[in-house]
Coordinates of C-alpha atoms (C1' of nucleotides) in Angstrom, one line a residue:
Chain A
M11 CA 73.6 86.5 108.3
G12 CA 75.3 89.1 106.2
R13 CA 76.1 92.6 106.8
A14 CA 73.3 95.0 106.6
P15 CA 73.1 96.9 103.4
C16 CA 74.5 100.3 103.3
C17 CA 71.3 101.8 102.2
D18 CA 67.6 101.1 101.8
K19 CA 67.8 99.2 98.5
A20 CA 64.1 99.5 97.9
N21 CA 64.2 103.2 97.7
V22 CA 67.4 103.7 95.6
K23 CA 67.7 103.8 92.0
K24 CA 70.1 101.5 90.2
G25 CA 71.6 101.4 86.8
P26 CA 73.1 104.0 84.6
W27 CA 73.2 107.6 85.6
S28 CA 71.1 110.1 83.8
P29 CA 72.7 113.5 82.9
E30 CA 70.4 115.1 85.3
E31 CA 71.6 113.0 88.2
D32 CA 75.2 113.7 87.1
A33 CA 74.6 117.4 87.1
Q34 CA 72.9 117.2 90.4
L35 CA 75.7 115.2 92.1
K36 CA 78.3 117.4 90.5
E37 CA 76.7 120.5 91.4
Y38 CA 76.3 119.5 95.0
I39 CA 79.9 118.2 95.5
E40 CA 81.3 121.3 93.9
K41 CA 79.2 123.5 96.3
N42 CA 79.5 121.5 99.5
G43 CA 82.2 118.8 99.0
T44 CA 81.5 115.3 100.0
G45 CA 81.3 116.2 103.7
G46 CA 83.3 113.2 104.5
N47 CA 80.1 111.0 104.4
W48 CA 79.0 109.4 101.3
I49 CA 76.2 107.5 102.9
A50 CA 74.5 110.7 103.9
L51 CA 75.3 112.6 100.7
P52 CA 72.7 111.4 98.3
Q53 CA 69.9 112.4 100.7
K54 CA 71.5 115.9 101.1
A55 CA 71.9 116.2 97.3
G56 CA 68.3 115.1 96.7
L57 CA 69.5 111.9 94.8
R58 CA 67.7 108.6 95.1
R59 CA 71.0 106.7 94.8
C60 CA 73.2 104.8 97.2
G61 CA 76.0 106.6 98.8
K62 CA 78.4 104.1 97.3
S63 CA 76.9 104.6 93.9
C64 CA 77.4 108.4 94.2
R65 CA 81.0 107.9 95.4
L66 CA 81.7 105.6 92.4
R67 CA 80.1 107.9 89.9
W68 CA 82.0 110.9 91.2
L69 CA 85.4 109.1 91.3
N70 CA 85.2 107.3 88.0
Y71 CA 83.3 109.9 86.0
L72 CA 82.4 113.3 87.3
R73 CA 85.5 114.2 89.2
P74 CA 87.6 116.9 87.5
N75 CA 90.7 115.9 85.3
I76 CA 89.4 112.4 84.5
K77 CA 91.0 111.2 81.4
H78 CA 89.0 109.1 79.1
G79 CA 90.0 107.4 75.9
D80 CA 92.8 105.3 74.7
F81 CA 95.8 104.4 76.8
S82 CA 99.2 105.5 75.6
E83 CA 102.2 103.1 75.2
D84 CA 103.6 104.7 78.3
E85 CA 100.6 104.0 80.3
D86 CA 100.6 100.4 78.9
R87 CA 104.1 99.9 80.1
I88 CA 103.4 101.4 83.5
I89 CA 100.4 99.2 84.0
C90 CA 102.3 96.2 83.0
S91 CA 105.2 96.7 85.0
L92 CA 103.2 97.5 88.1
Y93 CA 100.8 94.6 87.6
V94 CA 103.8 92.3 87.4
T95 CA 105.2 93.9 90.6
I96 CA 102.2 94.3 92.7
G97 CA 99.4 92.4 91.0
S98 CA 95.8 93.7 90.7
R99 CA 96.2 96.6 93.0
W100 CA 94.3 98.8 90.6
S101 CA 94.0 101.7 93.1
I102 CA 97.9 101.8 93.5
I103 CA 98.4 101.5 89.8
A104 CA 95.9 104.2 89.3
T105 CA 97.9 106.6 91.4
Q106 CA 100.8 106.3 88.9
L107 CA 98.5 107.3 86.0
P108 CA 97.1 110.7 86.6
G109 CA 93.5 111.1 85.4
R110 CA 93.0 107.4 85.1
T111 CA 90.7 105.6 87.6
D112 CA 91.2 102.2 89.1
N113 CA 88.1 101.1 87.4
D114 CA 89.4 102.3 84.0
I115 CA 92.7 100.5 84.4
K116 CA 91.0 97.3 85.6
N117 CA 88.7 97.3 82.7
Y118 CA 91.5 98.1 80.2
W119 CA 93.7 95.4 81.6
N120 CA 90.8 92.8 81.5
T121 CA 89.5 93.6 78.0
K122 CA 92.6 94.8 76.1
L123 CA 96.0 94.8 77.6
K124 CA 95.9 91.3 78.9
K125 CA 94.9 90.0 75.5
K126 CA 97.4 92.3 73.7
L127 CA 100.2 90.9 75.9
M128 CA 99.2 87.3 75.6
G129 CA 98.7 87.6 71.9
A130 CA 102.0 89.3 71.3
V131 CA 104.4 87.0 73.1
P132 CA 105.2 83.4 72.4
P133 CA 106.6 81.3 75.2
P134 CA 110.3 82.1 75.8
H135 CA 112.9 80.2 73.8
N136 CA 114.6 77.0 74.8
Y137 CA 112.1 76.1 77.5
H138 CA 111.5 72.4 78.0
R139 CA 109.3 71.8 80.8
K140 CA 107.8 68.5 81.9
V141 CA 104.2 68.2 81.8
H142 CA 102.3 68.0 85.0
Q143 CA 100.1 70.8 86.2
P144 CA 97.7 72.4 83.7
C145 CA 98.6 76.1 83.5
S146 CA 99.0 79.0 81.1
F147 CA 101.3 81.9 81.1
S148 CA 98.6 84.2 82.0
A149 CA 97.7 81.9 85.0
L150 CA 101.3 82.1 86.0
L151 CA 101.5 85.7 85.7
H152 CA 98.3 86.1 87.8
Q153 CA 99.5 83.7 90.4
A154 CA 102.9 85.2 90.7
S155 CA 101.5 88.7 90.7
S156 CA 98.7 88.3 93.1
S157 CA 100.3 88.5 96.5
K158 CA 97.0 87.7 98.3
S159 CA 96.7 84.4 96.7
S160 CA 100.4 83.6 96.5
L161 CA 101.2 83.9 100.2
P162 CA 102.2 81.8 101.7
S163 CA 102.3 79.2 99.0
P164 CA 101.2 79.9 95.4
P165 CA 99.3 76.9 94.2
L166 CA 99.2 76.3 90.5
S167 CA 95.7 75.1 90.4
S168 CA 93.5 75.2 87.4
S169 CA 90.4 74.9 89.3
S170 CA 90.8 76.5 92.7
S171 CA 90.0 80.0 91.4
S172 CA 87.9 81.5 88.8
S173 CA 90.7 83.9 88.1
L174 CA 92.6 80.9 86.6
S175 CA 90.2 80.2 83.9
Y176 CA 91.3 81.6 80.6
T177 CA 89.9 81.5 77.2
P178 CA 91.6 79.0 74.9
N179 CA 93.4 81.6 72.8
Y180 CA 95.5 82.4 75.8
Y181 CA 97.1 79.1 75.4
T182 CA 99.7 78.4 73.0
P183 CA 97.9 76.0 70.5
F184 CA 99.9 72.8 70.6
S185 CA 98.6 69.3 70.3
G186 CA 99.9 66.1 71.6
V187 CA 102.9 65.6 74.0
D188 CA 105.9 67.5 72.6
T189 CA 109.0 69.0 73.8
I190 CA 109.1 72.5 72.4
A191 CA 111.7 75.2 71.8
Y192 CA 111.5 78.7 70.9
S193 CA 114.0 80.7 69.1
P194 CA 114.6 84.2 70.5
S195 CA 114.5 85.5 67.0
N196 CA 110.9 84.7 66.8
F197 CA 110.2 87.2 69.5
L198 CA 112.9 89.7 68.8
S199 CA 112.2 90.0 65.2
S200 CA 108.4 90.3 65.6
N201 CA 106.6 93.6 66.0
S202 CA 107.1 93.6 69.7
T203 CA 105.9 96.4 71.7
T204 CA 107.2 97.6 75.0
T205 CA 104.4 96.0 76.8
A206 CA 105.2 92.8 75.2
S207 CA 108.7 93.1 76.3
C208 CA 107.5 93.6 79.8
L209 CA 105.7 90.4 79.5
L210 CA 108.6 88.5 78.2
Q211 CA 110.5 89.7 81.2
T212 CA 107.8 88.4 83.4
Q213 CA 107.8 85.1 81.7
E214 CA 111.3 84.7 81.8
S215 CA 111.4 85.7 85.4
L216 CA 108.7 83.3 86.4
L217 CA 109.5 80.3 84.2
G218 CA 113.3 80.5 84.0
P219 CA 115.1 79.8 80.7
M220 CA 116.9 76.7 81.9
Q221 CA 113.8 74.8 82.9
H222 CA 111.6 72.7 80.9
Y223 CA 108.0 72.4 80.0
Q224 CA 106.0 70.3 77.7
V225 CA 102.6 70.4 76.2
K226 CA 99.7 67.9 76.6
D227 CA 96.2 68.0 75.2
S228 CA 96.7 71.6 73.9
V229 CA 97.4 72.8 77.4
L230 CA 100.8 74.2 78.4
M231 CA 102.0 72.3 81.4
F232 CA 105.0 72.4 83.6
G233 CA 106.6 71.5 86.8
G234 CA 108.8 68.8 88.2
E235 CA 107.9 65.2 88.9
T236 CA 108.3 65.4 92.6
S237 CA 107.2 68.9 93.4
C238 CA 104.0 69.3 91.7
S239 CA 100.9 67.3 92.1
S240 CA 97.8 67.4 89.9
S241 CA 95.7 65.6 92.3
D242 CA 96.0 68.1 95.2
A243 CA 96.6 71.1 92.8
S244 CA 99.7 72.0 94.8
C245 CA 103.1 72.8 93.5
S246 CA 106.3 73.8 95.3
N247 CA 107.2 77.4 95.0
N248 CA 110.4 76.8 93.1
Q249 CA 108.4 75.8 90.1
I250 CA 107.7 79.5 89.1
S251 CA 110.1 81.3 91.3
H252 CA 113.8 81.3 91.6
G253 CA 116.6 83.0 93.2
K254 CA 118.2 86.4 92.5
D255 CA 121.2 84.6 91.1
Q256 CA 119.3 82.8 88.6
L257 CA 117.4 86.0 87.5
D258 CA 120.7 87.9 87.2
H259 CA 122.0 85.1 85.0
D260 CA 119.0 85.3 83.1
Y261 CA 119.2 88.9 82.6
Q262 CA 122.8 88.7 81.7
Q263 CA 122.0 86.1 79.1
Y264 CA 119.2 88.2 77.5
G265 CA 121.1 91.4 77.8
D266 CA 123.8 89.7 75.7
Q267 CA 121.4 88.5 73.2
S268 CA 119.8 91.9 73.0
Q269 CA 123.2 93.4 72.1
Q270 CA 123.7 90.9 69.5
M271 CA 120.3 91.6 68.1
G272 CA 120.9 95.4 68.2
M273 CA 118.3 95.8 70.8
Q274 CA 120.2 98.0 73.4
N275 CA 117.5 100.6 73.9
Y276 CA 114.8 98.1 73.9
F277 CA 116.4 96.1 76.5
Y278 CA 117.6 99.1 78.4
N279 CA 114.0 99.3 79.6
G280 CA 114.1 95.6 79.9
V281 CA 116.9 95.8 82.4
Q282 CA 115.0 97.9 84.8
E283 CA 111.9 95.6 84.3
Q284 CA 113.8 92.5 84.8
K285 CA 115.4 93.7 87.9
L286 CA 112.0 94.7 89.2
M287 CA 111.1 91.1 88.7
V288 CA 113.9 90.2 91.1
S289 CA 112.4 92.4 93.7
S290 CA 108.9 91.0 93.0
S291 CA 110.1 87.4 93.3
N292 CA 111.9 88.2 96.6
V293 CA 109.0 90.0 98.1
L294 CA 106.4 87.3 97.0
W295 CA 108.1 84.3 98.3
G296 CA 111.2 85.4 100.1
D297 CA 111.8 85.5 103.8
Q298 CA 111.8 88.8 105.8
A299 CA 115.4 89.6 105.1
T300 CA 114.9 89.2 101.4
L301 CA 111.7 91.2 101.6
D302 CA 113.6 94.2 103.1
N303 CA 116.2 93.8 100.4
G304 CA 113.3 93.9 97.9
L305 CA 112.1 97.1 99.3
E306 CA 115.4 98.7 98.9
E307 CA 115.8 97.4 95.3
I308 CA 112.3 98.6 94.5
K309 CA 113.1 102.0 95.8
Q310 CA 116.3 102.2 93.8
L311 CA 114.9 100.9 90.7
I312 CA 111.9 103.0 90.8
S313 CA 114.0 106.1 91.4
S314 CA 116.1 105.3 88.5
T315 CA 113.1 104.4 86.4
A316 CA 111.8 108.0 87.3
N317 CA 114.7 109.4 85.3
S318 CA 113.5 107.8 82.1
S319 CA 109.7 108.2 82.7
D320 CA 108.2 111.3 84.1
S321 CA 105.0 109.6 84.8
F322 CA 106.4 106.8 86.6
L323 CA 107.2 108.5 90.0
L324 CA 106.7 106.7 93.1
D325 CA 107.6 108.4 96.4
E326 CA 108.7 106.5 99.3
I327 CA 105.4 106.6 101.1
K328 CA 103.7 104.9 98.2
I329 CA 106.5 102.2 97.9
E330 CA 106.3 101.4 101.5
E331 CA 102.5 101.3 101.3
K332 CA 102.9 98.8 98.4
V333 CA 105.2 96.7 100.4
M334 CA 102.8 96.7 103.3
Y335 CA 100.5 94.6 101.2
Y336 CA 102.9 91.8 101.2
Chain K
dA4 C1' 67.4 91.9 57.5
dA5 C1' 67.7 88.9 61.3
dC6 C1' 69.9 86.6 64.5
dG7 C1' 73.9 85.2 67.3
dT8 C1' 78.4 86.3 69.2
dT9 C1' 81.9 89.1 71.0
dG10 C1' 83.9 93.1 73.2
dC11 C1' 83.6 96.9 76.1
dC12 C1' 82.7 99.4 80.1
dA13 C1' 79.8 101.5 83.7
dA14 C1' 77.9 100.0 87.7
dC15 C1' 77.0 96.7 91.3
dC16 C1' 78.3 93.5 95.0
dG17 C1' 80.3 91.8 98.8
dC18 C1' 84.5 91.8 101.6
dC19 C1' 87.9 94.0 104.4
dG20 C1' 90.2 97.2 107.3
dG21 C1' 90.5 101.6 109.7
dG22 C1' 88.5 104.7 112.9
dG23 C1' 85.5 106.1 116.4
dG24 C1' 82.4 105.4 120.2
Chain L
dG22 C1' 89.0 94.8 123.6
dC23 C1' 84.6 94.9 121.2
dC24 C1' 81.3 96.5 118.1
dC25 C1' 79.6 99.3 114.4
dC26 C1' 79.8 102.3 110.5
dC27 C1' 81.9 103.8 106.6
dG28 C1' 85.2 104.1 102.8
dG29 C1' 87.8 101.6 99.7
dC30 C1' 88.9 98.0 97.0
dG31 C1' 88.8 94.1 93.5
dG32 C1' 86.0 90.9 91.1
dT33 C1' 81.9 90.3 88.7
dT34 C1' 77.9 91.4 85.9
dG35 C1' 74.4 93.5 82.8
dG36 C1' 73.4 96.1 79.0
dC37 C1' 74.6 98.1 74.9
dA38 C1' 77.1 98.5 70.5
dA39 C1' 79.8 96.5 67.0
dC40 C1' 80.7 92.8 64.3
dG41 C1' 79.9 88.4 62.0
dT42 C1' 77.2 84.8 59.8

DNA sequence: AACGTTGCCAACCGCCGGGGG
DNA sequence: GCCCCCGGCGGTTGGCAACGT
């Protein structure tokens, strides 16, 4: 027994909205507002549409100040940073991008940004991970970012969720069982974008530069002998999360490298993003005390980030709202 | 030119939580 | 405290256009 449908499906029109319907809905809402009742609205407006459909059409398309078209680099960076921090909370991410809707951002992420990031960034250097659990960087990113599925224990399963199935080009194309190492110059000398830098931060935070991975059967795999089982698809948390000390160490290491490479400005943003990862890790898998620390860190970081990015302003209420999700 | 594939995006679906009775 | 209604959300899908063969 499912829930009763929100409207009489036999008598409502589905599919694309016509210009006439758009005009009708827009005119009604501009005159009368939504009245706080979307279910009743279509009838009042003389539309043969489901209330939910009207709401969606208004919010995603007809509402004033909706921004369509390409996303800017700044918007990319914000989306990336927030995705890494809070996961696929598109509505929250949308609040940081005026004029953009959650649907827009979600579509943009799924169709372009994710691929752009995956394509731009090789695995971080000097990683030598042992092969056990099939996974991809994107799967890791997803796991670490999706607080709903990560709590209380984030499994690294390739089959437990459809969200973990990725097209082959997201995998780094290796064959056989190899131990592989990446030089930082591969990345730093490439045409890296700020969004790519964000993902690098993510990968470094999640994987850790001192750990190992290997590749088997063209699939990137990692994890320890004892802590990860492919048969029950479970992994211990420490495979993909580690403490603040480790992350601070990571940051220091990459900060030094960035200076050597003349990338201070580039990594200046990276510093903030990297530290954001620390908060994220703590919030995702830490205890209550660390979670509280994470909140404070997020507040500080975001307020400092706000100085360098006008569009990246989060007030306390929104931050707390975010943390409530955890 | 015809057909198949891929990418994009608007719209739908179903679940969840909040609020009110 | 329970139930119901509704809004909101994230995941998914269908249709169309662009592109490739």
